[in-house]
Amino acid sequence: MPVSYYIILAATLFCIGVVGVLTRRNAIIIFMCVELMLNAVNLLLVAFSKMQNIAHPPGSVVINGSDAQIFVFFIMVVAAAEVSVGLAIIVMMYRNVHSIDVNFLNRLKN
Amino acid sequence: MNTIIFCIPLLPFLGFLLTGIFRNYLSRQLCGIIASGTIFISFLLVLYVFFNHAYSPEAITYFDFISNPLLRISFAFQVDQLSTLFMLIITGVGFLIHVYSTAYMHEETPAHYARFFSYLNLFVFSMLLLVLGANYVIMFVGWEGVGICSYLLIGYWFKNNQYNYAARKAFVMNRIGDVGFLLAIFWIISKFGSADYSVVFSNATTIDTAEITGITILLFVGAIGKSAQIPLYTWLPDAMAGPTPVSALIHAATMVTAGIYMVARSNVLYSLSPVSMGIVAIIGLATALLAASIALFQNDIKKVLAYSTVSQLGFMFIALGVGAYTTGVFHVMTHAFFKALLFLGAGSVIHAMGGEQDITKMGGLRKKTPITYWTFLIAVLAISGFPFTSGFISKDEIIIAAYSYSKPIFWLTSFAAVLTSFYMFRLLMLVFFGSFRGTPDQEKHLHESPAAMTIPLIILAVLSALGGFIQLPHVFGGHDYLNEFLAPVVPAFSHGTEDIAMREYYLLGATIIGLLIVFVLTRKWYAVSTFEGKYSGFKNVLAHKWYIDELYDGLIVNPFTNFAGFLKSKIENSGIDGLVNGIGRFIRYLSRQVRLVQSGLVGNYILIMVLSITVLFLVFWNQDVLMGFLQKIF
Amino acid sequence: MDITTIVFWLLSALTLFGAIMVVSRKNPIFSVLWLIVVFFAISGHYILLNAQFIAVVNIIVYAGAIMVLFLFVLMMMNLNNLPATNKNIWMKFIGVISGGLLLCVLVSTSKSAADMNLKSIVLKEGNIGLIENLGKILFTKYAVPFEISSILFLSAMVGAVVIGKKD
């Protein structure tokens, strides 16, 4: 599998996530699209961890790509923490304004 | 000696600074003492210079204003006989007027009182600079300085807008004359390479006569503005809006004589150009006649004296024009005495009348204000030419010199002298004789002035009566001390081989007869109990000053004002203001538009982030794509 | 075309389809469900790449915990009375366009990288993703970040509780 396939796949997934963030009004859906973007990055990282030059024979090196997968692990850790705090904020926001429409929250206006 | 000479103008300047800066803290008495004291000490210093004969044709240079190979203008004083004589007049008469003012202005608040005296001191300082200068530039500095002080002092009671207009009128007319003066200075510098008197006068003969004529005419234009000749004289009657001591000092004794000083100082130049001398004489003559005719029918005591001043200045210029330079200077001196006396006396009358200046409401003041009456009488006799008063001697010299120069000028000058005596006696009769024509309240208020006012009157009266004896004509047993005194600087009129003794006698006889007739006539017409002060026909034209002010207004002032208003509305308001305000408005509009970016919508912000990242990627890592894209467009 | 390639293409199609569904559904519950589908497909990719640990953790953490959390919050909100704010169709258009632009730029960037053509991914092989290997590295080389991440979790929990308090 050439690397470029995985790159294109991850890039597409990422951009779909971006479109979702720009397009949707519901704060929770936007949050979910952010998770989508994170997953695209995870996928790419794992793919890179398996990337080898064609010239090398497979199976000789044991640990050289593991860093990327550890990175993915930590990304998941951070995503989980972020989700918990973010959802707490959204709940609090809903309690104050009774709406989770981001267009409604233009308090930073002007 | 040099430091003493430097102190002479320095002391009034210090007085100006002290009374000006500390005007909120000085009491009236202290202020009066400081101001009068500085002038008195200057007077003593001038006396010291005078008695030590510290004259020299050399200039005393203190420092240089401009000093490069092409031009050198230095701050230098020239102490010779002419400047010393003028300094004596300025400081002497100035001191008397300062003392008088301490009493006359006593109704002012202390701060304004101090302001008055600071202006007076500044004026004396400027006038001293004018006569002490050793080159035309210093003279011009003093010239401008007295112009400014004239403006400040005429508009002293600045709450009244009419007075402000009068002050502005005086200053503007002065300025018009100053243009001529400046042009003359530029011409002199370009021709002679320097503005110093010594350089100019010693090289005067090397210059073409036509150029000398041009220079002298331009200098005389300056004198016309400053000394109120035709056509720039209308400011002087209006300048009577200022306090009476101001009128006495500035518009009788000193500032208006600056023009005479300038012409007398430049006598070398004028003697080389008979054309300009003729112009000087003729303008002086016309002014003398015109002003005398107007003074015949004025009803304000100070206006009569103002026109009298203009007329007497005309006499002085006649003297200068016919070549009798020392006579002109002599008349300056005697005129300073009796005109200051007349003005101070008028101030005393106004003070007694509680502020009234209309002579139709006066009359019979002889009994109530005796000192004022007697000193005023002496002054009137002097100006009319009563035999052996100072005025008689100086005026006779002018008339006799005119006779040798040109007969028509002689006859017209004599006629002007007759008019002079007539209007002065009219004034005397209307004010001091007859019966009182004012309100009963004013009659109760009539009183003699305090000592601070009457003592200067007495001193000036003595000088007016006896001051002429320094130049008594030979036929009467005198010796021309003044001519000898001024000879190194200013030439006297040379009568040549003519026999002037007979003329002197004729003149003496004619004067006595003429004065008798005038006295009788005015006594009959004006020592009355009722005086309307309204005239008809030609007399009304004269009473309205030949409508010259109205002529100037319509011809010059109103078009200028309209033009300036037009400029203000079109160019200033729409153009320049519009441009400057427009920049501000434009910036505000821009900022309002830019502010809309802050919509507060998170979605917008993220959109912009994404777009920015796209652009970043393009620019940094995909340059070939970017280039290709751009090349396709352009 | 061997089975690996076919599986790869199938999984990719599922992933992308699911992502598009996430973004475009009106009902948020459907979006959540489609996102779970996406996560499963991505875990399939991981297994194809022999990153077993990551695949399982992905299912457990993301699909299992985080999505459930999302569902909880969604159902807590009473979203039937959505206010009718007029989101103009223009903004959606702009969003799609800019997303597309970003995709183009990213793809072109990767294409222009010179040494990408030589590399390839080895599927179904390799012991990098095995749990014991990952564990070895995690607890030796990356022990400190591991501990710090535990502190991160602690702070996140405390933060969530503090933010969510009623007063």
PDB file of C-alpha atoms in Angstrom, chain C residues 80-160:
ATOM      1  CA  ASN C  80     -36.970  19.733  20.151  1.00  0.00           C
ATOM      2  CA  ASN C  81     -37.502  23.425  20.445  1.00  0.00           C
ATOM      3  CA  LEU C  82     -34.494  24.576  18.529  1.00  0.00           C
ATOM      4  CA  PRO C  83     -34.694  28.314  17.952  1.00  0.00           C
ATOM      5  CA  ALA C  84     -34.919  29.178  14.333  1.00  0.00           C
ATOM      6  CA  THR C  85     -31.821  31.198  13.828  1.00  0.00           C
ATOM      7  CA  ASN C  86     -31.351  31.808  10.185  1.00  0.00           C
ATOM      8  CA  LYS C  87     -28.152  30.197   9.207  1.00  0.00           C
ATOM      9  CA  ASN C  88     -27.811  31.270   5.698  1.00  0.00           C
ATOM     10  CA  ILE C  89     -27.111  28.706   3.041  1.00  0.00           C
ATOM     11  CA  TRP C  90     -24.183  30.849   1.966  1.00  0.00           C
ATOM     12  CA  MET C  91     -22.213  30.022   5.087  1.00  0.00           C
ATOM     13  CA  LYS C  92     -22.618  26.281   4.439  1.00  0.00           C
ATOM     14  CA  PHE C  93     -21.407  26.782   0.924  1.00  0.00           C
ATOM     15  CA  ILE C  94     -18.405  28.719   2.115  1.00  0.00           C
ATOM     16  CA  GLY C  95     -17.671  26.043   4.671  1.00  0.00           C
ATOM     17  CA  VAL C  96     -17.684  23.276   2.108  1.00  0.00           C
ATOM     18  CA  ILE C  97     -15.583  25.261  -0.310  1.00  0.00           C
ATOM     19  CA  SER C  98     -12.952  26.088   2.249  1.00  0.00           C
ATOM     20  CA  GLY C  99     -12.829  22.504   3.406  1.00  0.00           C
ATOM     21  CA  GLY C 100     -12.340  21.418  -0.172  1.00  0.00           C
ATOM     22  CA  LEU C 101      -9.606  23.993  -0.619  1.00  0.00           C
ATOM     23  CA  LEU C 102      -7.813  22.706   2.427  1.00  0.00           C
ATOM     24  CA  LEU C 103      -8.013  19.190   1.085  1.00  0.00           C
ATOM     25  CA  CYS C 104      -6.529  20.225  -2.214  1.00  0.00           C
ATOM     26  CA  VAL C 105      -3.716  22.032  -0.533  1.00  0.00           C
ATOM     27  CA  LEU C 106      -2.905  19.162   1.770  1.00  0.00           C
ATOM     28  CA  VAL C 107      -2.943  16.645  -1.022  1.00  0.00           C
ATOM     29  CA  SER C 108      -0.779  18.733  -3.233  1.00  0.00           C
ATOM     30  CA  THR C 109       1.641  19.252  -0.395  1.00  0.00           C
ATOM     31  CA  SER C 110       1.977  15.558   0.137  1.00  0.00           C
ATOM     32  CA  LYS C 111       2.327  14.907  -3.574  1.00  0.00           C
ATOM     33  CA  SER C 112       5.164  17.332  -3.908  1.00  0.00           C
ATOM     34  CA  ALA C 113       7.149  15.631  -1.207  1.00  0.00           C
ATOM     35  CA  ALA C 114       9.843  13.899  -3.172  1.00  0.00           C
ATOM     36  CA  ASP C 115      10.617  10.832  -1.142  1.00  0.00           C
ATOM     37  CA  MET C 116       7.073   9.734  -0.512  1.00  0.00           C
ATOM     38  CA  ASN C 117       6.931   7.612  -3.636  1.00  0.00           C
ATOM     39  CA  LEU C 118       9.555   5.281  -2.425  1.00  0.00           C
ATOM     40  CA  LYS C 119       7.946   4.329   0.813  1.00  0.00           C
ATOM     41  CA  SER C 120       5.189   1.837   1.307  1.00  0.00           C
ATOM     42  CA  ILE C 121       3.184   0.446   4.104  1.00  0.00           C
ATOM     43  CA  VAL C 122       3.464  -3.120   5.108  1.00  0.00           C
ATOM     44  CA  LEU C 123       0.156  -4.563   6.098  1.00  0.00           C
ATOM     45  CA  LYS C 124      -0.738  -7.442   8.330  1.00  0.00           C
ATOM     46  CA  GLU C 125       2.800  -7.874   9.514  1.00  0.00           C
ATOM     47  CA  GLY C 126       5.201  -6.471  11.929  1.00  0.00           C
ATOM     48  CA  ASN C 127       5.251  -6.700  15.664  1.00  0.00           C
ATOM     49  CA  ILE C 128       5.301  -3.020  16.391  1.00  0.00           C
ATOM     50  CA  GLY C 129       1.718  -2.867  17.335  1.00  0.00           C
ATOM     51  CA  LEU C 130       1.801  -5.856  19.636  1.00  0.00           C
ATOM     52  CA  ILE C 131       0.811  -5.139  23.136  1.00  0.00           C
ATOM     53  CA  GLU C 132       3.946  -6.435  24.777  1.00  0.00           C
ATOM     54  CA  ASN C 133       6.179  -4.301  22.615  1.00  0.00           C
ATOM     55  CA  LEU C 134       4.116  -1.228  23.207  1.00  0.00           C
ATOM     56  CA  GLY C 135       4.038  -1.944  26.877  1.00  0.00           C
ATOM     57  CA  LYS C 136       7.766  -2.286  27.015  1.00  0.00           C
ATOM     58  CA  ILE C 137       8.300   1.103  25.449  1.00  0.00           C
ATOM     59  CA  LEU C 138       5.515   2.766  27.366  1.00  0.00           C
ATOM     60  CA  PHE C 139       6.848   1.825  30.783  1.00  0.00           C
ATOM     61  CA  THR C 140      10.502   2.379  30.094  1.00  0.00           C
ATOM     62  CA  LYS C 141      11.054   5.137  27.611  1.00  0.00           C
ATOM     63  CA  TYR C 142       7.797   6.982  28.082  1.00  0.00           C
ATOM     64  CA  ALA C 143       7.195   6.390  31.734  1.00  0.00           C
ATOM     65  CA  VAL C 144       7.213  10.042  32.678  1.00  0.00           C
ATOM     66  CA  PRO C 145       4.568  11.131  30.152  1.00  0.00           C
ATOM     67  CA  PHE C 146       2.531   8.186  31.342  1.00  0.00           C
ATOM     68  CA  GLU C 147       2.538   9.461  34.905  1.00  0.00           C
ATOM     69  CA  ILE C 148       1.882  13.002  33.777  1.00  0.00           C
ATOM     70  CA  SER C 149      -1.112  11.828  31.805  1.00  0.00           C
ATOM     71  CA  SER C 150      -2.558  10.428  34.971  1.00  0.00           C
ATOM     72  CA  ILE C 151      -2.261  13.856  36.560  1.00  0.00           C
ATOM     73  CA  LEU C 152      -3.918  15.262  33.452  1.00  0.00           C
ATOM     74  CA  PHE C 153      -6.852  12.959  33.967  1.00  0.00           C
ATOM     75  CA  LEU C 154      -7.097  13.958  37.572  1.00  0.00           C
ATOM     76  CA  SER C 155      -7.211  17.627  36.708  1.00  0.00           C
ATOM     77  CA  ALA C 156      -9.730  17.030  33.960  1.00  0.00           C
ATOM     78  CA  MET C 157     -11.984  15.238  36.381  1.00  0.00           C
ATOM     79  CA  VAL C 158     -11.712  17.962  38.950  1.00  0.00           C
ATOM     80  CA  GLY C 159     -12.295  20.595  36.287  1.00  0.00           C
ATOM     81  CA  ALA C 160     -15.340  18.866  34.950  1.00  0.00           C
TER      82      ALA C 160
END
